[in-house]
mmCIF file with all atom_site columns, C-alpha atoms in Angstrom:
data_model
loop_
_atom_site.group_PDB
_atom_site.id
_atom_site.type_symbol
_atom_site.label_atom_id
_atom_site.label_alt_id
_atom_site.label_comp_id
_atom_site.label_asym_id
_atom_site.label_entity_id
_atom_site.label_seq_id
_atom_site.pdbx_PDB_ins_code
_atom_site.Cartn_x
_atom_site.Cartn_y
_atom_site.Cartn_z
_atom_site.occupancy
_atom_site.B_iso_or_equiv
_atom_site.pdbx_formal_charge
_atom_site.auth_seq_id
_atom_site.auth_comp_id
_atom_site.auth_asym_id
_atom_site.auth_atom_id
_atom_site.pdbx_PDB_model_num
ATOM 1   C CA . MET A 1 1   ? 12.899  -13.416 -2.789  1.00 0.00 ? 67  MET A CA 1
ATOM 2   C CA . SER A 1 2   ? 10.102  -15.978 -2.754  1.00 0.00 ? 68  SER A CA 1
ATOM 3   C CA . PRO A 1 3   ? 6.643   -14.576 -3.501  1.00 0.00 ? 69  PRO A CA 1
ATOM 4   C CA . LYS A 1 4   ? 4.328   -13.566 -0.659  1.00 0.00 ? 70  LYS A CA 1
ATOM 5   C CA . SER A 1 5   ? 0.649   -12.963 -1.270  1.00 0.00 ? 71  SER A CA 1
ATOM 6   C CA . PHE A 1 6   ? -2.770  -12.561 0.261   1.00 0.00 ? 72  PHE A CA 1
ATOM 7   C CA . THR A 1 7   ? -6.373  -12.617 -0.930  1.00 0.00 ? 73  THR A CA 1
ATOM 8   C CA . ILE A 1 8   ? -9.293  -10.789 0.663   1.00 0.00 ? 74  ILE A CA 1
ATOM 9   C CA . LYS A 1 9   ? -12.783 -12.161 -0.063  1.00 0.00 ? 75  LYS A CA 1
ATOM 10  C CA . TYR A 1 10  ? -15.914 -10.127 0.573   1.00 0.00 ? 76  TYR A CA 1
ATOM 11  C CA . ASP A 1 11  ? -19.437 -11.591 0.885   1.00 0.00 ? 77  ASP A CA 1
ATOM 12  C CA . SER A 1 12  ? -20.847 -9.122  -1.629  1.00 0.00 ? 78  SER A CA 1
ATOM 13  C CA . SER A 1 13  ? -19.776 -6.404  -4.060  1.00 0.00 ? 79  SER A CA 1
ATOM 14  C CA . PHE A 1 14  ? -17.552 -3.765  -2.434  1.00 0.00 ? 80  PHE A CA 1
ATOM 15  C CA . LYS A 1 15  ? -16.329 -0.487  -3.906  1.00 0.00 ? 81  LYS A CA 1
ATOM 16  C CA . THR A 1 16  ? -13.698 -0.049  -1.190  1.00 0.00 ? 82  THR A CA 1
ATOM 17  C CA . LEU A 1 17  ? -10.748 -2.384  -0.680  1.00 0.00 ? 83  LEU A CA 1
ATOM 18  C CA . ILE A 1 18  ? -9.862  -2.468  3.010   1.00 0.00 ? 84  ILE A CA 1
ATOM 19  C CA . THR A 1 19  ? -7.273  -4.538  4.872   1.00 0.00 ? 85  THR A CA 1
ATOM 20  C CA . ALA A 1 20  ? -5.673  -4.564  8.266   1.00 0.00 ? 86  ALA A CA 1
ATOM 21  C CA . CYS A 1 21  ? -2.027  -3.563  8.351   1.00 0.00 ? 87  CYS A CA 1
ATOM 22  C CA . SER A 1 22  ? 0.624   -3.086  10.984  1.00 0.00 ? 88  SER A CA 1
ATOM 23  C CA . ILE A 1 23  ? 2.916   -0.078  10.969  1.00 0.00 ? 89  ILE A CA 1
ATOM 24  C CA . SER A 1 24  ? 6.213   0.478   12.757  1.00 0.00 ? 90  SER A CA 1
ATOM 25  C CA . GLU A 1 25  ? 8.982   3.003   12.579  1.00 0.00 ? 91  GLU A CA 1
ATOM 26  C CA . ALA A 1 26  ? 11.278  2.111   9.655   1.00 0.00 ? 92  ALA A CA 1
ATOM 27  C CA . PHE A 1 27  ? 13.970  -0.457  10.355  1.00 0.00 ? 93  PHE A CA 1
ATOM 28  C CA . ASP A 1 28  ? 16.029  -2.897  8.314   1.00 0.00 ? 94  ASP A CA 1
ATOM 29  C CA . PRO A 1 29  ? 15.075  -6.503  9.226   1.00 0.00 ? 95  PRO A CA 1
ATOM 30  C CA . LYS A 1 30  ? 18.770  -7.420  8.875   1.00 0.00 ? 96  LYS A CA 1
ATOM 31  C CA . ASP A 1 31  ? 19.383  -5.310  11.997  1.00 0.00 ? 97  ASP A CA 1
ATOM 32  C CA . LEU A 1 32  ? 17.465  -7.911  14.035  1.00 0.00 ? 98  LEU A CA 1
ATOM 33  C CA . GLN A 1 33  ? 20.218  -10.429 13.250  1.00 0.00 ? 99  GLN A CA 1
ATOM 34  C CA . LYS A 1 34  ? 22.691  -7.952  14.763  1.00 0.00 ? 100 LYS A CA 1
ATOM 35  C CA . GLY A 1 35  ? 20.782  -8.000  18.054  1.00 0.00 ? 101 GLY A CA 1
ATOM 36  C CA . LEU A 1 36  ? 18.971  -4.683  17.607  1.00 0.00 ? 102 LEU A CA 1
ATOM 37  C CA . LYS A 1 37  ? 15.374  -4.542  18.859  1.00 0.00 ? 103 LYS A CA 1
ATOM 38  C CA . ARG A 1 38  ? 12.390  -4.326  16.548  1.00 0.00 ? 104 ARG A CA 1
ATOM 39  C CA . PRO A 1 39  ? 10.475  -1.040  16.937  1.00 0.00 ? 105 PRO A CA 1
ATOM 40  C CA . PRO A 1 40  ? 6.931   -1.584  18.226  1.00 0.00 ? 106 PRO A CA 1
ATOM 41  C CA . ALA A 1 41  ? 4.251   -2.048  15.577  1.00 0.00 ? 107 ALA A CA 1
ATOM 42  C CA . LYS A 1 42  ? 0.552   -1.346  15.896  1.00 0.00 ? 108 LYS A CA 1
ATOM 43  C CA . GLU A 1 43  ? -2.399  -2.512  13.800  1.00 0.00 ? 109 GLU A CA 1
ATOM 44  C CA . PHE A 1 44  ? -4.394  -0.028  11.740  1.00 0.00 ? 110 PHE A CA 1
ATOM 45  C CA . THR A 1 45  ? -7.040  -0.038  9.009   1.00 0.00 ? 111 THR A CA 1
ATOM 46  C CA . ALA A 1 46  ? -5.830  0.527   5.438   1.00 0.00 ? 112 ALA A CA 1
ATOM 47  C CA . ILE A 1 47  ? -7.644  1.399   2.229   1.00 0.00 ? 113 ILE A CA 1
ATOM 48  C CA . TRP A 1 48  ? -6.139  0.569   -1.179  1.00 0.00 ? 114 TRP A CA 1
ATOM 49  C CA . ASP A 1 49  ? -6.261  3.471   -3.651  1.00 0.00 ? 115 ASP A CA 1
ATOM 50  C CA . THR A 1 50  ? -5.000  3.117   -7.231  1.00 0.00 ? 116 THR A CA 1
ATOM 51  C CA . GLY A 1 51  ? -5.622  6.844   -7.692  1.00 0.00 ? 117 GLY A CA 1
ATOM 52  C CA . ALA A 1 52  ? -3.036  7.769   -5.034  1.00 0.00 ? 118 ALA A CA 1
ATOM 53  C CA . THR A 1 53  ? 0.561   8.092   -6.183  1.00 0.00 ? 119 THR A CA 1
ATOM 54  C CA . ASN A 1 54  ? 2.041   7.386   -2.751  1.00 0.00 ? 120 ASN A CA 1
ATOM 55  C CA . SER A 1 55  ? 1.011   5.897   0.563   1.00 0.00 ? 121 SER A CA 1
ATOM 56  C CA . VAL A 1 56  ? -0.281  8.090   3.400   1.00 0.00 ? 122 VAL A CA 1
ATOM 57  C CA . ILE A 1 57  ? -0.591  7.673   7.164   1.00 0.00 ? 123 ILE A CA 1
ATOM 58  C CA . SER A 1 58  ? -2.968  9.538   9.442   1.00 0.00 ? 124 SER A CA 1
ATOM 59  C CA . GLU A 1 59  ? -2.127  11.740  12.398  1.00 0.00 ? 125 GLU A CA 1
ATOM 60  C CA . LYS A 1 60  ? -3.433  8.877   14.582  1.00 0.00 ? 126 LYS A CA 1
ATOM 61  C CA . VAL A 1 61  ? -0.667  6.586   13.270  1.00 0.00 ? 127 VAL A CA 1
ATOM 62  C CA . VAL A 1 62  ? 1.972   9.274   13.825  1.00 0.00 ? 128 VAL A CA 1
ATOM 63  C CA . TYR A 1 63  ? 0.898   9.864   17.437  1.00 0.00 ? 129 TYR A CA 1
ATOM 64  C CA . SER A 1 64  ? 0.310   6.168   18.248  1.00 0.00 ? 130 SER A CA 1
ATOM 65  C CA . LEU A 1 65  ? 3.851   5.282   17.188  1.00 0.00 ? 131 LEU A CA 1
ATOM 66  C CA . ASP A 1 66  ? 5.431   8.578   18.314  1.00 0.00 ? 132 ASP A CA 1
ATOM 67  C CA . LEU A 1 67  ? 6.954   8.995   14.835  1.00 0.00 ? 133 LEU A CA 1
ATOM 68  C CA . GLU A 1 68  ? 9.364   11.832  14.177  1.00 0.00 ? 134 GLU A CA 1
ATOM 69  C CA . PRO A 1 69  ? 9.159   13.582  10.784  1.00 0.00 ? 135 PRO A CA 1
ATOM 70  C CA . THR A 1 70  ? 11.946  12.758  8.327   1.00 0.00 ? 136 THR A CA 1
ATOM 71  C CA . GLY A 1 71  ? 11.249  15.798  6.161   1.00 0.00 ? 137 GLY A CA 1
ATOM 72  C CA . LYS A 1 72  ? 8.519   17.670  4.316   1.00 0.00 ? 138 LYS A CA 1
ATOM 73  C CA . GLU A 1 73  ? 6.982   17.217  0.880   1.00 0.00 ? 139 GLU A CA 1
ATOM 74  C CA . ILE A 1 74  ? 4.384   18.950  -1.259  1.00 0.00 ? 140 ILE A CA 1
ATOM 75  C CA . VAL A 1 75  ? 1.415   16.698  -1.977  1.00 0.00 ? 141 VAL A CA 1
ATOM 76  C CA . TYR A 1 76  ? -1.480  17.258  -4.361  1.00 0.00 ? 142 TYR A CA 1
ATOM 77  C CA . HIS A 1 77  ? -4.998  16.256  -3.375  1.00 0.00 ? 143 HIS A CA 1
ATOM 78  C CA . ALA A 1 78  ? -8.671  17.034  -4.095  1.00 0.00 ? 144 ALA A CA 1
ATOM 79  C CA . ASN A 1 79  ? -8.483  20.354  -2.240  1.00 0.00 ? 145 ASN A CA 1
ATOM 80  C CA . GLY A 1 80  ? -5.279  21.578  -3.900  1.00 0.00 ? 146 GLY A CA 1
ATOM 81  C CA . LYS A 1 81  ? -1.785  21.113  -2.523  1.00 0.00 ? 147 LYS A CA 1
ATOM 82  C CA . SER A 1 82  ? -0.195  21.056  0.918   1.00 0.00 ? 148 SER A CA 1
ATOM 83  C CA . LEU A 1 83  ? 3.233   20.889  2.508   1.00 0.00 ? 149 LEU A CA 1
ATOM 84  C CA . VAL A 1 84  ? 3.170   17.856  4.821   1.00 0.00 ? 150 VAL A CA 1
ATOM 85  C CA . ASN A 1 85  ? 5.498   15.823  7.017   1.00 0.00 ? 151 ASN A CA 1
ATOM 86  C CA . THR A 1 86  ? 7.127   12.662  5.699   1.00 0.00 ? 152 THR A CA 1
ATOM 87  C CA . HIS A 1 87  ? 7.872   9.636   7.867   1.00 0.00 ? 153 HIS A CA 1
ATOM 88  C CA . GLY A 1 88  ? 9.894   6.446   7.486   1.00 0.00 ? 154 GLY A CA 1
ATOM 89  C CA . VAL A 1 89  ? 7.841   3.336   8.230   1.00 0.00 ? 155 VAL A CA 1
ATOM 90  C CA . ASN A 1 90  ? 7.600   -0.388  7.695   1.00 0.00 ? 156 ASN A CA 1
ATOM 91  C CA . ILE A 1 91  ? 4.210   -1.728  6.620   1.00 0.00 ? 157 ILE A CA 1
ATOM 92  C CA . LEU A 1 92  ? 3.155   -5.308  7.335   1.00 0.00 ? 158 LEU A CA 1
ATOM 93  C CA . LEU A 1 93  ? 0.151   -6.449  5.298   1.00 0.00 ? 159 LEU A CA 1
ATOM 94  C CA . PRO A 1 94  ? -1.819  -9.696  5.674   1.00 0.00 ? 160 PRO A CA 1
ATOM 95  C CA . ASN A 1 95  ? 0.042   -13.007 5.368   1.00 0.00 ? 161 ASN A CA 1
ATOM 96  C CA . ASP A 1 96  ? 3.462   -11.443 6.124   1.00 0.00 ? 162 ASP A CA 1
ATOM 97  C CA . VAL A 1 97  ? 3.608   -9.259  3.012   1.00 0.00 ? 163 VAL A CA 1
ATOM 98  C CA . VAL A 1 98  ? 6.141   -6.683  4.224   1.00 0.00 ? 164 VAL A CA 1
ATOM 99  C CA . PHE A 1 99  ? 7.454   -3.348  2.935   1.00 0.00 ? 165 PHE A CA 1
ATOM 100 C CA . THR A 1 100 ? 10.445  -1.878  4.728   1.00 0.00 ? 166 THR A CA 1
ATOM 101 C CA . THR A 1 101 ? 11.879  1.623   4.973   1.00 0.00 ? 167 THR A CA 1
ATOM 102 C CA . LEU A 1 102 ? 9.071   3.338   3.069   1.00 0.00 ? 168 LEU A CA 1
ATOM 103 C CA . LYS A 1 103 ? 8.750   7.113   2.888   1.00 0.00 ? 169 LYS A CA 1
ATOM 104 C CA . VAL A 1 104 ? 5.101   8.002   3.461   1.00 0.00 ? 170 VAL A CA 1
ATOM 105 C CA . THR A 1 105 ? 3.360   11.323  3.920   1.00 0.00 ? 171 THR A CA 1
ATOM 106 C CA . GLU A 1 106 ? 1.132   12.384  6.761   1.00 0.00 ? 172 GLU A CA 1
ATOM 107 C CA . GLY A 1 107 ? -2.384  13.269  5.708   1.00 0.00 ? 173 GLY A CA 1
ATOM 108 C CA . ILE A 1 108 ? -5.982  13.740  6.760   1.00 0.00 ? 174 ILE A CA 1
ATOM 109 C CA . LEU A 1 109 ? -7.780  10.438  6.228   1.00 0.00 ? 175 LEU A CA 1
ATOM 110 C CA . SER A 1 110 ? -11.451 9.996   7.025   1.00 0.00 ? 176 SER A CA 1
ATOM 111 C CA . GLY A 1 111 ? -12.449 6.751   8.751   1.00 0.00 ? 177 GLY A CA 1
ATOM 112 C CA . ILE A 1 112 ? -9.164  4.972   8.026   1.00 0.00 ? 178 ILE A CA 1
ATOM 113 C CA . ASP A 1 113 ? -5.587  5.167   9.247   1.00 0.00 ? 179 ASP A CA 1
ATOM 114 C CA . VAL A 1 114 ? -3.499  4.216   6.208   1.00 0.00 ? 180 VAL A CA 1
ATOM 115 C CA . LEU A 1 115 ? -3.872  4.737   2.476   1.00 0.00 ? 181 LEU A CA 1
ATOM 116 C CA . ILE A 1 116 ? -1.984  2.182   0.373   1.00 0.00 ? 182 ILE A CA 1
ATOM 117 C CA . GLY A 1 117 ? -0.984  3.944   -2.849  1.00 0.00 ? 183 GLY A CA 1
ATOM 118 C CA . MET A 1 118 ? 0.623   3.065   -6.143  1.00 0.00 ? 184 MET A CA 1
ATOM 119 C CA . ASP A 1 119 ? 4.115   3.184   -4.594  1.00 0.00 ? 185 ASP A CA 1
ATOM 120 C CA . ILE A 1 120 ? 3.238   -0.164  -2.973  1.00 0.00 ? 186 ILE A CA 1
ATOM 121 C CA . ILE A 1 121 ? 0.738   -1.535  -5.516  1.00 0.00 ? 187 ILE A CA 1
ATOM 122 C CA . LEU A 1 122 ? 3.266   -1.255  -8.378  1.00 0.00 ? 188 LEU A CA 1
ATOM 123 C CA . LYS A 1 123 ? 5.773   -3.444  -6.535  1.00 0.00 ? 189 LYS A CA 1
ATOM 124 C CA . GLY A 1 124 ? 3.638   -6.527  -7.129  1.00 0.00 ? 190 GLY A CA 1
ATOM 125 C CA . ASP A 1 125 ? 0.652   -8.074  -8.858  1.00 0.00 ? 191 ASP A CA 1
ATOM 126 C CA . PHE A 1 126 ? -2.754  -6.609  -7.960  1.00 0.00 ? 192 PHE A CA 1
ATOM 127 C CA . ALA A 1 127 ? -6.026  -8.146  -9.168  1.00 0.00 ? 193 ALA A CA 1
ATOM 128 C CA . ILE A 1 128 ? -9.706  -7.570  -8.416  1.00 0.00 ? 194 ILE A CA 1
ATOM 129 C CA . SER A 1 129 ? -12.498 -9.999  -9.273  1.00 0.00 ? 195 SER A CA 1
ATOM 130 C CA . SER A 1 130 ? -16.263 -9.486  -9.087  1.00 0.00 ? 196 SER A CA 1
ATOM 131 C CA . PHE A 1 131 ? -17.238 -13.072 -9.869  1.00 0.00 ? 197 PHE A CA 1
ATOM 132 C CA . CYS A 1 132 ? -20.833 -13.924 -8.819  1.00 0.00 ? 198 CYS A CA 1
ATOM 133 C CA . GLY A 1 133 ? -21.286 -10.412 -7.398  1.00 0.00 ? 199 GLY A CA 1
ATOM 134 C CA . LYS A 1 134 ? -18.622 -10.952 -4.714  1.00 0.00 ? 200 LYS A CA 1
ATOM 135 C CA . THR A 1 135 ? -15.513 -8.782  -4.599  1.00 0.00 ? 201 THR A CA 1
ATOM 136 C CA . LYS A 1 136 ? -12.185 -10.528 -4.180  1.00 0.00 ? 202 LYS A CA 1
ATOM 137 C CA . PHE A 1 137 ? -8.797  -8.918  -4.389  1.00 0.00 ? 203 PHE A CA 1
ATOM 138 C CA . SER A 1 138 ? -5.356  -10.457 -4.403  1.00 0.00 ? 204 SER A CA 1
ATOM 139 C CA . PHE A 1 139 ? -1.907  -8.975  -4.055  1.00 0.00 ? 205 PHE A CA 1
ATOM 140 C CA . GLN A 1 140 ? 1.495   -10.625 -4.474  1.00 0.00 ? 206 GLN A CA 1
ATOM 141 C CA . ILE A 1 141 ? 5.096   -9.441  -4.211  1.00 0.00 ? 207 ILE A CA 1
ATOM 142 C CA . PRO A 1 142 ? 7.248   -9.656  -6.165  1.00 0.00 ? 208 PRO A CA 1
ATOM 143 C CA . SER A 1 143 ? 5.489   -9.832  -9.498  1.00 0.00 ? 209 SER A CA 1
ATOM 144 C CA . THR A 1 144 ? 6.003   -13.307 -10.966 1.00 0.00 ? 210 THR A CA 1
ATOM 145 C CA . HIS A 1 145 ? 3.998   -13.266 -14.183 1.00 0.00 ? 211 HIS A CA 1
ATOM 146 C CA . ASP A 1 146 ? 1.978   -11.164 -16.569 1.00 0.00 ? 212 ASP A CA 1
ATOM 147 C CA . ILE A 1 147 ? -1.777  -10.951 -16.034 1.00 0.00 ? 213 ILE A CA 1
ATOM 148 C CA . ASP A 1 148 ? -3.800  -10.548 -19.237 1.00 0.00 ? 214 ASP A CA 1
ATOM 149 C CA . PHE A 1 149 ? -7.521  -11.256 -19.374 1.00 0.00 ? 215 PHE A CA 1
ATOM 150 C CA . SER A 1 150 ? -7.712  -10.539 -23.104 1.00 0.00 ? 216 SER A CA 1
ATOM 151 C CA . LYS A 1 151 ? -8.765  -13.510 -25.269 1.00 0.00 ? 217 LYS A CA 1
ATOM 152 C CA . CYS A 1 152 ? -7.197  -12.249 -28.471 1.00 0.00 ? 218 CYS A CA 1
ATOM 153 C CA . SER A 1 153 ? -3.502  -12.739 -29.171 1.00 0.00 ? 219 SER A CA 1
ATOM 154 C CA . SER A 1 154 ? -2.815  -9.109  -30.005 1.00 0.00 ? 220 SER A CA 1
ATOM 155 C CA . THR A 1 155 ? -3.583  -6.233  -27.688 1.00 0.00 ? 221 THR A CA 1
ATOM 156 C CA . ARG A 1 156 ? -4.941  -3.015  -29.131 1.00 0.00 ? 222 ARG A CA 1
ATOM 157 C CA . ARG A 1 157 ? -3.924  0.127   -27.290 1.00 0.00 ? 223 ARG A CA 1
ATOM 158 C CA . LEU A 1 158 ? -7.061  2.140   -26.546 1.00 0.00 ? 224 LEU A CA 1
ATOM 159 C CA . PHE A 1 159 ? -5.372  5.275   -25.243 1.00 0.00 ? 225 PHE A CA 1
ATOM 160 C CA . HIS A 1 160 ? -1.919  6.763   -24.994 1.00 0.00 ? 226 HIS A CA 1
ATOM 161 C CA . VAL A 1 161 ? -0.138  6.645   -21.635 1.00 0.00 ? 227 VAL A CA 1
ATOM 162 C CA . PRO A 1 162 ? 2.867   8.980   -21.451 1.00 0.00 ? 228 PRO A CA 1
ATOM 163 C CA . GLU A 1 163 ? 6.202   7.312   -20.747 1.00 0.00 ? 229 GLU A CA 1
ATOM 164 C CA . HIS A 1 164 ? 8.094   8.352   -17.591 1.00 0.00 ? 230 HIS A CA 1
#
């Protein structure tokens, strides 16, 4: 797979990383070669959240695309935990960065339609720059190289991260 990437540049410093994205019901792109039709996709607003384990879609996305639940899952959030619907979707990000057949949960999102979580972010390279007081963020899939801003040749571990 050849790398696909995009970069979003803001005119000032931003604390929220927002992109447009298109969502459709899950389908395998190989099915298009077999003559099957592509499910309709609609554009929504997405926020990128490194504190979220998985990606989430709003009720608006579910109703706009007439998505049927694929199951239920317990999710943990700021107000505790909830049992929510899961859905199978494809997510198209800027510059044709595509994720197919993702399992996402349905959630209450304020002012946005999609939350991009670590399930997507960990599939590629994710970088944020604040050079000259302007936020810029880039994302690429698949990961092609190691990013290390450290100037010294050896890295000192500052805290312990449990292995999974």
